[in-house]
mmCIF file with all atom_site columns, C-alpha atoms and ligand atoms in Angstrom:
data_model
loop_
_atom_site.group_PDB
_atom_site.id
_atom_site.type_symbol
_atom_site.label_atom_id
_atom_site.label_alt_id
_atom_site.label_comp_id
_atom_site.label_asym_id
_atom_site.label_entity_id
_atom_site.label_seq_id
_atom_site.pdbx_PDB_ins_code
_atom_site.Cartn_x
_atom_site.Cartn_y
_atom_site.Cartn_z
_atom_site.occupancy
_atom_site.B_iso_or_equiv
_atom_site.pdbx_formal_charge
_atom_site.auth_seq_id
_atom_site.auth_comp_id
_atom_site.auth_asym_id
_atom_site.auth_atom_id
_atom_site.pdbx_PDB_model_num
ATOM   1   C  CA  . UNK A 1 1   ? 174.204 120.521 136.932 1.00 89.00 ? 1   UNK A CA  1
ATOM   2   C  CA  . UNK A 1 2   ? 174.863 122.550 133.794 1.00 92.00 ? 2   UNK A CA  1
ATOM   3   C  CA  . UNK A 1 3   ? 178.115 124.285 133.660 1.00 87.00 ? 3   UNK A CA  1
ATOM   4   C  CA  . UNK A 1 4   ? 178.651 125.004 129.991 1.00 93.00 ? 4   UNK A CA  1
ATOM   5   C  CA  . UNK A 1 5   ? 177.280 125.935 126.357 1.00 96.00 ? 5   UNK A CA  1
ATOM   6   C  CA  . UNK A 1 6   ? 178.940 123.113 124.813 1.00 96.00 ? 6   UNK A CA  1
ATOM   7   C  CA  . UNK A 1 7   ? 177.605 123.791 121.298 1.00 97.00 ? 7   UNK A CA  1
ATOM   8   C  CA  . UNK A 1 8   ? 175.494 125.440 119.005 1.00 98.00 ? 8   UNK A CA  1
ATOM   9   C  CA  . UNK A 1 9   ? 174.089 123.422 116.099 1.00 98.00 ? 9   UNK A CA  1
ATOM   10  C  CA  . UNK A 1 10  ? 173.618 124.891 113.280 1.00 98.00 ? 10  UNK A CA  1
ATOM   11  C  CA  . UNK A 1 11  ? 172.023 123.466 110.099 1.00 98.00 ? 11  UNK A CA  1
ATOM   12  C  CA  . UNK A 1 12  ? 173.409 123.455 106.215 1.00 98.00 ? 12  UNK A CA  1
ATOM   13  C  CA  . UNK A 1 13  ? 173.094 122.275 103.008 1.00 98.00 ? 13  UNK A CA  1
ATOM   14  C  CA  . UNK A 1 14  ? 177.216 122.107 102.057 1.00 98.00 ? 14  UNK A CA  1
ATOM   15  C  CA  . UNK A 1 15  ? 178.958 121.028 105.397 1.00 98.00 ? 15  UNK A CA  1
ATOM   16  C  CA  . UNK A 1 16  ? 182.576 121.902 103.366 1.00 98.00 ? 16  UNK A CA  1
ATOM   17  C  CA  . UNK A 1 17  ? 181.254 125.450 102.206 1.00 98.00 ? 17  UNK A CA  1
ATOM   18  C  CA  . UNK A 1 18  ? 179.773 126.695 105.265 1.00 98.00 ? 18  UNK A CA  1
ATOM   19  C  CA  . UNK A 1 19  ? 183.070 125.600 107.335 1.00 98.00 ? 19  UNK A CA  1
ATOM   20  C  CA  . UNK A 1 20  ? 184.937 127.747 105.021 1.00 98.00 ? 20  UNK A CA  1
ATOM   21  C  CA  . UNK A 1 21  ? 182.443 130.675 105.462 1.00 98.00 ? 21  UNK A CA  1
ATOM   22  C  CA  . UNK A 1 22  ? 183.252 130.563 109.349 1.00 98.00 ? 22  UNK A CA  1
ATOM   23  C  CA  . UNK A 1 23  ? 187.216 130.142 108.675 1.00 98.00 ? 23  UNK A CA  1
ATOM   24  C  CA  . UNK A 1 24  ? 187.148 132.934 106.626 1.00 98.00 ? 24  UNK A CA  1
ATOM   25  C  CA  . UNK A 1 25  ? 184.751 135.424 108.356 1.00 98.00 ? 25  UNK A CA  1
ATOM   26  C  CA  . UNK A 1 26  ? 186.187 134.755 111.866 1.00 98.00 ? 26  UNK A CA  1
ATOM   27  C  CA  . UNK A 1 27  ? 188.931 132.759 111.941 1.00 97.00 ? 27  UNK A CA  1
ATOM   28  C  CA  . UNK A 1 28  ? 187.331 129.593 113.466 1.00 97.00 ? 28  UNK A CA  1
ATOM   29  C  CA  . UNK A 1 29  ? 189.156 125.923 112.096 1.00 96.00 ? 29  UNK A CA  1
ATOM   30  C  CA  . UNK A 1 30  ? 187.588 122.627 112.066 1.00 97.00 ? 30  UNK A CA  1
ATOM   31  C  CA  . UNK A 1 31  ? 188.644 120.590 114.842 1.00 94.00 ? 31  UNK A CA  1
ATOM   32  C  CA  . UNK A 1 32  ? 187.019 117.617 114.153 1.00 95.00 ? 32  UNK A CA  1
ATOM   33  C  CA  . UNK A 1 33  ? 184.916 116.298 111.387 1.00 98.00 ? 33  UNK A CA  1
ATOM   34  C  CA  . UNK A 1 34  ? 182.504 113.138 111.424 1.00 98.00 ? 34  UNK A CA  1
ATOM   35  C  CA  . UNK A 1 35  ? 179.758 111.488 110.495 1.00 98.00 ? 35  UNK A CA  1
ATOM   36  C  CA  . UNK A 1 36  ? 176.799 109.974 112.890 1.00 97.00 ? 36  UNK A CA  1
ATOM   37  C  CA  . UNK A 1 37  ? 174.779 107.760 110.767 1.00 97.00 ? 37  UNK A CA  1
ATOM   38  C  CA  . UNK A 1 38  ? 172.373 107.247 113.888 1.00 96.00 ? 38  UNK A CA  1
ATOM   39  C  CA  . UNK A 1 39  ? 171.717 111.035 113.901 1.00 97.00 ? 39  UNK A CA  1
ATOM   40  C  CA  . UNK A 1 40  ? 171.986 111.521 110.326 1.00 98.00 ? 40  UNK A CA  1
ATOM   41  C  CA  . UNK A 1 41  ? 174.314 113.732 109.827 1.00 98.00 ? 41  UNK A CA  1
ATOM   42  C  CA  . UNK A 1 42  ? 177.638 114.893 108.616 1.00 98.00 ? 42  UNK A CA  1
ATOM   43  C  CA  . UNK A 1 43  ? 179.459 117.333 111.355 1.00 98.00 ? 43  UNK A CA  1
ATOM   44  C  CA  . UNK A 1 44  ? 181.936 119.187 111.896 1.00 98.00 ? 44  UNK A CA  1
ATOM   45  C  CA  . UNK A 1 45  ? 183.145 120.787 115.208 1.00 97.00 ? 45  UNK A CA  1
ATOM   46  C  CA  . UNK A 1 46  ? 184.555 124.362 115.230 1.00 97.00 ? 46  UNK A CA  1
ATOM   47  C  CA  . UNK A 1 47  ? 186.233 124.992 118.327 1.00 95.00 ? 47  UNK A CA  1
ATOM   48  C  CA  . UNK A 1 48  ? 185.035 128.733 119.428 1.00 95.00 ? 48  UNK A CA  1
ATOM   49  C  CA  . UNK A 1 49  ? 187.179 128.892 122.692 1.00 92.00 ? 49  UNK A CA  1
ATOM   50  C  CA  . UNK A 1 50  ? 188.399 126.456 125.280 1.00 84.00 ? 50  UNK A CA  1
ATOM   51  C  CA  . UNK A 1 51  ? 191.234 123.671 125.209 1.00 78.00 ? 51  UNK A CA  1
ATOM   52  C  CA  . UNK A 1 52  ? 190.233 120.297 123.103 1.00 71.00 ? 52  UNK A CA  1
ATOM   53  C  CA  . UNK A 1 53  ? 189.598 118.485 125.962 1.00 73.00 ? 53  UNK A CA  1
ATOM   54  C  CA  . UNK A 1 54  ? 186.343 117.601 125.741 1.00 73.00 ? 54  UNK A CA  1
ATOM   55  C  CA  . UNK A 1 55  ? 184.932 120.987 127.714 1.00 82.00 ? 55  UNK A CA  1
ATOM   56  C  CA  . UNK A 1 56  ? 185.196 123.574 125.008 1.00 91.00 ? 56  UNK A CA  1
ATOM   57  C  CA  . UNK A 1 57  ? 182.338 125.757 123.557 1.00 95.00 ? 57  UNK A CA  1
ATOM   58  C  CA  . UNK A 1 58  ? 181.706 124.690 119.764 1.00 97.00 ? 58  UNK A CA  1
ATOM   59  C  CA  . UNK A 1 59  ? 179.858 125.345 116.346 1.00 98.00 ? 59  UNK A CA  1
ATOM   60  C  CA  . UNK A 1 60  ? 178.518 122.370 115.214 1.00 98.00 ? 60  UNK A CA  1
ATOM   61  C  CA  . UNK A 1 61  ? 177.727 122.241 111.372 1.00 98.00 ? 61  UNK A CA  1
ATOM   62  C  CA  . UNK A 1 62  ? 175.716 119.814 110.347 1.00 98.00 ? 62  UNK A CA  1
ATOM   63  C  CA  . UNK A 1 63  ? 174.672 118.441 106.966 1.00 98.00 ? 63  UNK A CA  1
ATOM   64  C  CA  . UNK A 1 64  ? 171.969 115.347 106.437 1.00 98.00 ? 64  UNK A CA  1
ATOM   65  C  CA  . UNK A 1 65  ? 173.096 112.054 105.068 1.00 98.00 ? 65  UNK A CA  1
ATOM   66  C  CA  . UNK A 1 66  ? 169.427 111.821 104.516 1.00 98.00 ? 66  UNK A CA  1
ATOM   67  C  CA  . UNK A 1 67  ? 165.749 113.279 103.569 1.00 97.00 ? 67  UNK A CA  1
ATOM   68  C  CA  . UNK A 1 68  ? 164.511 111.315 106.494 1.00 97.00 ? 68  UNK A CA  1
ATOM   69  C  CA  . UNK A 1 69  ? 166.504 112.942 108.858 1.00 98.00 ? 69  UNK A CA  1
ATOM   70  C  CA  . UNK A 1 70  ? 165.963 115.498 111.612 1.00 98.00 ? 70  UNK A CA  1
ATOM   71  C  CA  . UNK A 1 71  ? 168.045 117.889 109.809 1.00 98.00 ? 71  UNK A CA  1
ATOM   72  C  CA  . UNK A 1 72  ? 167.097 117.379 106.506 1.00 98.00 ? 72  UNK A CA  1
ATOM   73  C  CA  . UNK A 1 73  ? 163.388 117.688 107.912 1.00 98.00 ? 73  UNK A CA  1
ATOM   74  C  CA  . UNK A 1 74  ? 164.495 121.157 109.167 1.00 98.00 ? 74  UNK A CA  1
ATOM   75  C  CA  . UNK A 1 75  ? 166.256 122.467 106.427 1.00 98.00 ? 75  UNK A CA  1
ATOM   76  C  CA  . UNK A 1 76  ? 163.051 121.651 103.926 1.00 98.00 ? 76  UNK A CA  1
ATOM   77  C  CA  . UNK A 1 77  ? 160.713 123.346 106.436 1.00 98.00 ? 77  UNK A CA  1
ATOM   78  C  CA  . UNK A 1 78  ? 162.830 126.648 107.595 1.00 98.00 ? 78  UNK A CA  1
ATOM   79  C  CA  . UNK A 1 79  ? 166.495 126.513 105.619 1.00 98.00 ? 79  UNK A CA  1
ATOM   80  C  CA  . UNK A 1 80  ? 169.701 127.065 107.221 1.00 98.00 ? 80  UNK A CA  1
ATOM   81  C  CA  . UNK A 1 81  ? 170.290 128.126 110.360 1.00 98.00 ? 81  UNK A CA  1
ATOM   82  C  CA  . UNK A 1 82  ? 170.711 127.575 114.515 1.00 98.00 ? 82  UNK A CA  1
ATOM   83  C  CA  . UNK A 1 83  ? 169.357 124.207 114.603 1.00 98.00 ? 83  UNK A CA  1
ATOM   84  C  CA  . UNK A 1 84  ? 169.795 123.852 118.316 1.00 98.00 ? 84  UNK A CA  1
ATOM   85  C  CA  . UNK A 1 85  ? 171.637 124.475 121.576 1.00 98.00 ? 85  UNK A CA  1
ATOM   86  C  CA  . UNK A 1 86  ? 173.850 122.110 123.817 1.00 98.00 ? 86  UNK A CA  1
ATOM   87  C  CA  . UNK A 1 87  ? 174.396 122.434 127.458 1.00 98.00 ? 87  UNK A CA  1
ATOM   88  C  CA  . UNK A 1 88  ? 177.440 120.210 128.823 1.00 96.00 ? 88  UNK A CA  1
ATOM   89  C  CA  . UNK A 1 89  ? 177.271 118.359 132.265 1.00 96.00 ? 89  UNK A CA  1
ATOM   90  C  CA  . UNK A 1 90  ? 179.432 115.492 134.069 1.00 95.00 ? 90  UNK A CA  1
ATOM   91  C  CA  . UNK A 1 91  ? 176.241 113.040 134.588 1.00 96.00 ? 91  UNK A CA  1
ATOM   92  C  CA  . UNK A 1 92  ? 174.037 113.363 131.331 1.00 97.00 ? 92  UNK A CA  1
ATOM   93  C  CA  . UNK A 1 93  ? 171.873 110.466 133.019 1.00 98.00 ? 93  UNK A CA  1
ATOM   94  C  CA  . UNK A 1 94  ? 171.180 112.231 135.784 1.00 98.00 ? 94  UNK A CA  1
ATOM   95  C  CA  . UNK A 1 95  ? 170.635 115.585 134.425 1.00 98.00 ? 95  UNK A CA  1
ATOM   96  C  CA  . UNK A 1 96  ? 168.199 114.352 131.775 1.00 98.00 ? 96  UNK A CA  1
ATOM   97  C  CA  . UNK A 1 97  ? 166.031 112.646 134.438 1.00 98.00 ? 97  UNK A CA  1
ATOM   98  C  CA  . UNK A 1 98  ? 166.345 116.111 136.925 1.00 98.00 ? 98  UNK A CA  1
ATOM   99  C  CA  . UNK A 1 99  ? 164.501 118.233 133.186 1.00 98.00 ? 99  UNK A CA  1
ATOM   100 C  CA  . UNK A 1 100 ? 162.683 115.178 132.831 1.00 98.00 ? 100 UNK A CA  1
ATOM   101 C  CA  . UNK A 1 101 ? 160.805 115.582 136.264 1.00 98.00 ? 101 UNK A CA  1
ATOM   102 C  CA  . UNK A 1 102 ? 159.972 119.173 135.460 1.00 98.00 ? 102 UNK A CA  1
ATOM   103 C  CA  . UNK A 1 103 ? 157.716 118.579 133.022 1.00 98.00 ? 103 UNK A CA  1
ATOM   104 C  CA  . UNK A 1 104 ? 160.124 118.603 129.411 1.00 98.00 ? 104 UNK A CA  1
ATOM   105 C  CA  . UNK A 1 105 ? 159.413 115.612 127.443 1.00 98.00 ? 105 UNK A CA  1
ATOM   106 C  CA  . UNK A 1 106 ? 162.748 113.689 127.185 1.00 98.00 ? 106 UNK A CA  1
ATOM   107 C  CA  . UNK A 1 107 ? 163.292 112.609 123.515 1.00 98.00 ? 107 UNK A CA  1
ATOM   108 C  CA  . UNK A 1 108 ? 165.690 109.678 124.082 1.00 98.00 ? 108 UNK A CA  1
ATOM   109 C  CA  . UNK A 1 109 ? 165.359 107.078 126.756 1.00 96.00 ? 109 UNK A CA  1
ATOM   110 C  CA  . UNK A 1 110 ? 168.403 106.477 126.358 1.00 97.00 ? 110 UNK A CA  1
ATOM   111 C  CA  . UNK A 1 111 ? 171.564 108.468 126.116 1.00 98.00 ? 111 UNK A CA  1
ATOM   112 C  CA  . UNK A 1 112 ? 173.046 108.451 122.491 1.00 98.00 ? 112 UNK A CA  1
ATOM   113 C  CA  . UNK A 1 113 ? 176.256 108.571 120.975 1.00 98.00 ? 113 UNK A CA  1
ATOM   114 C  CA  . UNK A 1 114 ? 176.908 112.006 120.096 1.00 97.00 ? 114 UNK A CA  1
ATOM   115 C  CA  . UNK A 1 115 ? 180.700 114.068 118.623 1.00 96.00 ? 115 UNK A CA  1
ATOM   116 C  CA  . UNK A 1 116 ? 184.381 111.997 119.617 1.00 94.00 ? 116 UNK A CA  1
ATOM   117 C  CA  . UNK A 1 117 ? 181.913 109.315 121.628 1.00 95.00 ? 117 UNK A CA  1
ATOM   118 C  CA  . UNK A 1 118 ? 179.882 111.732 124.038 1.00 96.00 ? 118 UNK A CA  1
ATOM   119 C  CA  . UNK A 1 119 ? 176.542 111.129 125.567 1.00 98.00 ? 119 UNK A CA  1
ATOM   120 C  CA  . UNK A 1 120 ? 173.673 112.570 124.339 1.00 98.00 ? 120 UNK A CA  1
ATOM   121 C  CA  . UNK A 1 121 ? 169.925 113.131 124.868 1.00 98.00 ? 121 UNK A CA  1
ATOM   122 C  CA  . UNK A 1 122 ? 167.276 115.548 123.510 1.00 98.00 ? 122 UNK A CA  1
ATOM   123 C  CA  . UNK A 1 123 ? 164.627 117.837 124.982 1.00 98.00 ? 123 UNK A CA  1
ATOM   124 C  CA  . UNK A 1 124 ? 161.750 118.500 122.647 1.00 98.00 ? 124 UNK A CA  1
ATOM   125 C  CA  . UNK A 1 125 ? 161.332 122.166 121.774 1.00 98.00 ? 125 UNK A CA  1
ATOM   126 C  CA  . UNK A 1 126 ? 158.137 122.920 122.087 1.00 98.00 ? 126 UNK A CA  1
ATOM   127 C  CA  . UNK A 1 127 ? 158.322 122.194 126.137 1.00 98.00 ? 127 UNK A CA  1
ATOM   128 C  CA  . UNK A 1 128 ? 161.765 124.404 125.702 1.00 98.00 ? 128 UNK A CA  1
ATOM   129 C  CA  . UNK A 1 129 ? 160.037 127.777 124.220 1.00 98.00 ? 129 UNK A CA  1
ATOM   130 C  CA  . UNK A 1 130 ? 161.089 126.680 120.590 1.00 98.00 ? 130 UNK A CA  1
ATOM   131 C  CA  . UNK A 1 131 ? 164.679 126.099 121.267 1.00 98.00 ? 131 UNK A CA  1
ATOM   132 C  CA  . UNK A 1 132 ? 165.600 122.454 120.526 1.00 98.00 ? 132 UNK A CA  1
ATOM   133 C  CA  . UNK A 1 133 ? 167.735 121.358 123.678 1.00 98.00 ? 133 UNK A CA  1
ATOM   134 C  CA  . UNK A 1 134 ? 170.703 119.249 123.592 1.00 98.00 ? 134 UNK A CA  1
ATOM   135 C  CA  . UNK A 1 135 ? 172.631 117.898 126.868 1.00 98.00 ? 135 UNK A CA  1
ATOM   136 C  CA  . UNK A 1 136 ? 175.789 116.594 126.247 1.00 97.00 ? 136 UNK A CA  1
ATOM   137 C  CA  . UNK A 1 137 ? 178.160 114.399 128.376 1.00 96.00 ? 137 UNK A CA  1
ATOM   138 C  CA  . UNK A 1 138 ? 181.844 114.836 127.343 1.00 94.00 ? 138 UNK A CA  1
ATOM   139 C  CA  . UNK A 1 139 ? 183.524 111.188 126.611 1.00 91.00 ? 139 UNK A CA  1
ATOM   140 C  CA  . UNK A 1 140 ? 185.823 110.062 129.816 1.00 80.00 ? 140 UNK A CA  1
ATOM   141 C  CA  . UNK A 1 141 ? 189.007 109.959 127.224 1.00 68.00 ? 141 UNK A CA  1
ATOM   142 C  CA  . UNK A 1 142 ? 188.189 113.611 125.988 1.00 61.00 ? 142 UNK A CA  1
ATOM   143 C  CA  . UNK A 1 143 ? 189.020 114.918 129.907 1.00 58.00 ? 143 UNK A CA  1
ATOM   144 C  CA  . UNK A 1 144 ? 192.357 115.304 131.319 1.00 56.00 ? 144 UNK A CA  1
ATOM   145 C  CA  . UNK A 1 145 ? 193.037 112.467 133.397 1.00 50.00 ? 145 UNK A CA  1
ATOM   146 C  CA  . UNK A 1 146 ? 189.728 110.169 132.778 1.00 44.00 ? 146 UNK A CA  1
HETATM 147 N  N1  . CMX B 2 .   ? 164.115 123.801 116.640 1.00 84.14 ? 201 CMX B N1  1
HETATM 148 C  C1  . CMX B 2 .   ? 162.912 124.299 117.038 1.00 84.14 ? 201 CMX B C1  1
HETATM 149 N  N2  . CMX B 2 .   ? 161.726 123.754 116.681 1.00 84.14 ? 201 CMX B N2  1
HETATM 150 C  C2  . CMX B 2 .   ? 161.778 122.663 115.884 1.00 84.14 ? 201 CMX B C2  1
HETATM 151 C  C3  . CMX B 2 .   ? 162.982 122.091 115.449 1.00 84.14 ? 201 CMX B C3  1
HETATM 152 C  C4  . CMX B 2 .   ? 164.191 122.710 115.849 1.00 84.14 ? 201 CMX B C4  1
HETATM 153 N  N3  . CMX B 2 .   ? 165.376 122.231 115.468 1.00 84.14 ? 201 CMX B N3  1
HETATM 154 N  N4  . CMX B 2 .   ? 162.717 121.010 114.680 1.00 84.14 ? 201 CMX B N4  1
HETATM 155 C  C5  . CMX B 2 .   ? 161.376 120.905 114.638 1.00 84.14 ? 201 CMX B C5  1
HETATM 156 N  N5  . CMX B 2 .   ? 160.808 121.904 115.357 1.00 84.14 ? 201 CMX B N5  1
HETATM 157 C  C6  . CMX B 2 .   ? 159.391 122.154 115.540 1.00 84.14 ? 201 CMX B C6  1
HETATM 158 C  C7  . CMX B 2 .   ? 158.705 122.312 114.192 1.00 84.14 ? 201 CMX B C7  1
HETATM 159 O  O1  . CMX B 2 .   ? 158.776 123.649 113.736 1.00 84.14 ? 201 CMX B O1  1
HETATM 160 C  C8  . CMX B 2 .   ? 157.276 121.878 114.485 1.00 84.14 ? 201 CMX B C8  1
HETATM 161 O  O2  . CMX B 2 .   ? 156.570 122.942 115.037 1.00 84.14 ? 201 CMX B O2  1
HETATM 162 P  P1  . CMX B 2 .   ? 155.062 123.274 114.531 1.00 84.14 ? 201 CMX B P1  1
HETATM 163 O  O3  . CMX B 2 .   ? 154.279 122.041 114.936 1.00 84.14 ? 201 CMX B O3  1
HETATM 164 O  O4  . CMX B 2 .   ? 154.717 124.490 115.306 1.00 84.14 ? 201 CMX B O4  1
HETATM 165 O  O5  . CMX B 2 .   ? 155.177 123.450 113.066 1.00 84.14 ? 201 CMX B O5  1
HETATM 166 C  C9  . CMX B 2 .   ? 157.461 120.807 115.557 1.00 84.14 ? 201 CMX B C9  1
HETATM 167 O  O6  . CMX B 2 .   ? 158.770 121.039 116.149 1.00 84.14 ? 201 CMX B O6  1
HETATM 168 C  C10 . CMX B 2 .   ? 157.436 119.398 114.970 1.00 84.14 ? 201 CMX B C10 1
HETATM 169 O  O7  . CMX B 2 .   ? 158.324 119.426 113.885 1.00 84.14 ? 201 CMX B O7  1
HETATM 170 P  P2  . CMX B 2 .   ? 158.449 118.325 112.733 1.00 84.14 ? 201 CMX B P2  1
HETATM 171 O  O8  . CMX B 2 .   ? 159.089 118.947 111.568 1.00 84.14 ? 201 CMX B O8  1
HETATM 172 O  O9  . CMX B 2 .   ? 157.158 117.591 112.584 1.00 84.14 ? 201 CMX B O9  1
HETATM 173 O  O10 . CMX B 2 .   ? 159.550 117.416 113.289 1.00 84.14 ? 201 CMX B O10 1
HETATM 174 P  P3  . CMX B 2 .   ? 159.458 116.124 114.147 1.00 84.14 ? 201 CMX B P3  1
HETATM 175 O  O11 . CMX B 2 .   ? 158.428 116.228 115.219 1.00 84.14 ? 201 CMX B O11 1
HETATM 176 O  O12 . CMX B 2 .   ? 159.466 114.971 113.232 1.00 84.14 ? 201 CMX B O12 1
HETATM 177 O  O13 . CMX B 2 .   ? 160.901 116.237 114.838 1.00 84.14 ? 201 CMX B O13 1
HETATM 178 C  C11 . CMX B 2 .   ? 162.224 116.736 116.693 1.00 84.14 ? 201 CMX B C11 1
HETATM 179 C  C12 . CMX B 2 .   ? 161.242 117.300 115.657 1.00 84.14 ? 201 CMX B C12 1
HETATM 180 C  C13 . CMX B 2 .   ? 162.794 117.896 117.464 1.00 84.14 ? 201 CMX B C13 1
HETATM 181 C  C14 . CMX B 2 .   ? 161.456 115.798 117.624 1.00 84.14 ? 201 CMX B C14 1
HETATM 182 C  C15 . CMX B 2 .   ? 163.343 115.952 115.921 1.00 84.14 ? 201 CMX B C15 1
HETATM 183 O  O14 . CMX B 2 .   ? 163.985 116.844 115.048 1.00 84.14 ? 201 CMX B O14 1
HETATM 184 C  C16 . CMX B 2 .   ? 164.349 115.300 116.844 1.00 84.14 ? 201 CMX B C16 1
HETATM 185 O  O15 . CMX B 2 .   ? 164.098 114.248 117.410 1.00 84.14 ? 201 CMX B O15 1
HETATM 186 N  N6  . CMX B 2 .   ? 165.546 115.922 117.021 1.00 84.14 ? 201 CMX B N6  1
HETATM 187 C  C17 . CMX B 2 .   ? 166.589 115.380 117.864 1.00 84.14 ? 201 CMX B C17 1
HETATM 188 C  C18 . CMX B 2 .   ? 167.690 114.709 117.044 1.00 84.14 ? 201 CMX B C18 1
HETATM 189 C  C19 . CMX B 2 .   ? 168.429 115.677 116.160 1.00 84.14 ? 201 CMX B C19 1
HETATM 190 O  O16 . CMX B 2 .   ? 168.029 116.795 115.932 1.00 84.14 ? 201 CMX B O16 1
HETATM 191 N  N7  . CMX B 2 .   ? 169.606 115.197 115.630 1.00 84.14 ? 201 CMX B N7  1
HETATM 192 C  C20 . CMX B 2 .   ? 170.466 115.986 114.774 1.00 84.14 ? 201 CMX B C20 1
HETATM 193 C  C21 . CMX B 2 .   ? 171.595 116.662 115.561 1.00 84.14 ? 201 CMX B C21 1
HETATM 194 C  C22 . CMX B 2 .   ? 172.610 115.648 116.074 1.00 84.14 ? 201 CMX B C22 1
HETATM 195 C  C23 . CMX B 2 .   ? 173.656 116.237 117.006 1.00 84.14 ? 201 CMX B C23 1
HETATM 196 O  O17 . CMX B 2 .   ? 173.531 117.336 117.508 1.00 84.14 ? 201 CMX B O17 1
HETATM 197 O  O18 . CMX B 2 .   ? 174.667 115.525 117.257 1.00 84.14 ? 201 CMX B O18 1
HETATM 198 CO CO1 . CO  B 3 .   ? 174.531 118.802 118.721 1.00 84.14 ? 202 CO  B CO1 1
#
């Protein structure tokens, strides 16, 4: 059901600094940049290996748009850092009601809008062993041939 890391989110103060700390140190370029006011953040997708079609393996920077955010909440508690972790999947529906059945608390109902229009829900850490769990669906335009 879960065939990928899609991302790594990673929280930051400067979105435009710590971009250049990862182009510098290792050589990773921002692939895509954007802002999800629904999410509230600022983003920015390094592309760590894979093609750009929607099934690579990312760093996700992200920066709050505001102090009532999920990020901003996280930075003010415990600073920069891994914020959370993203597993990919075809059906992110389906997969969220499969954890959902096992006990996880589902955060979103609904699927959300998440990076270049993919689906997205979250798992709440605490029922994750502190990890805060994305699962991503990659948008039908971002694979070859949808
Ligand atoms: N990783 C691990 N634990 C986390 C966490 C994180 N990122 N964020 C919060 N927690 C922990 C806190 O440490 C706290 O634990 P204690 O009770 O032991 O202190 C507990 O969860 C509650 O934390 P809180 O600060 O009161 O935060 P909230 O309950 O208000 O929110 C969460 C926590 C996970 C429900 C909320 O951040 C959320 O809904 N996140 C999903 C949306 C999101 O993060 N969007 C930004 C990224 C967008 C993207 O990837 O595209
Ligand atoms: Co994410």
């Amino acid at each position: 059901m879960f065939s990928r890391i899609d991302h790594v989110g990673i929280a930051c103060r400067d979105l435009d600094a710590t971009a250049e700390f990862y182009r510098r140190t290792y050589g990773f370029e921002v692939a895509h940049e954007e802002v999800n006011e629904q999410q509230g953040v600022r983003e920015a997708m390094l592309r760590v290996n894979g093609t750009d079609d929607g099934h690579a393996t990312c760093l996700q920077l992200l920066e709050p748009t505001r102090p009532d955010s999920p990020v901003a909440k996280f930075l003010d508690s415990r600073g920069e850092g891994v914020h959370h972790i993203a597993f990919g999947t075809g059906d992110v529906a389906a997969a969220a009601a499969a954890v959902g059945h096992t006990g996880v608390r589902v955060l979103d109902a609904e699927p959300r809008q998440g990076t270049s229009g993919s689906r997205i829900v979250f798992l709440h850490p605490k029922d994750c062993g502190g990890v805060l769990t994305e699962l991503v669906e990659a948008a039908v335009s971002a694979v070859p041939g949808g």
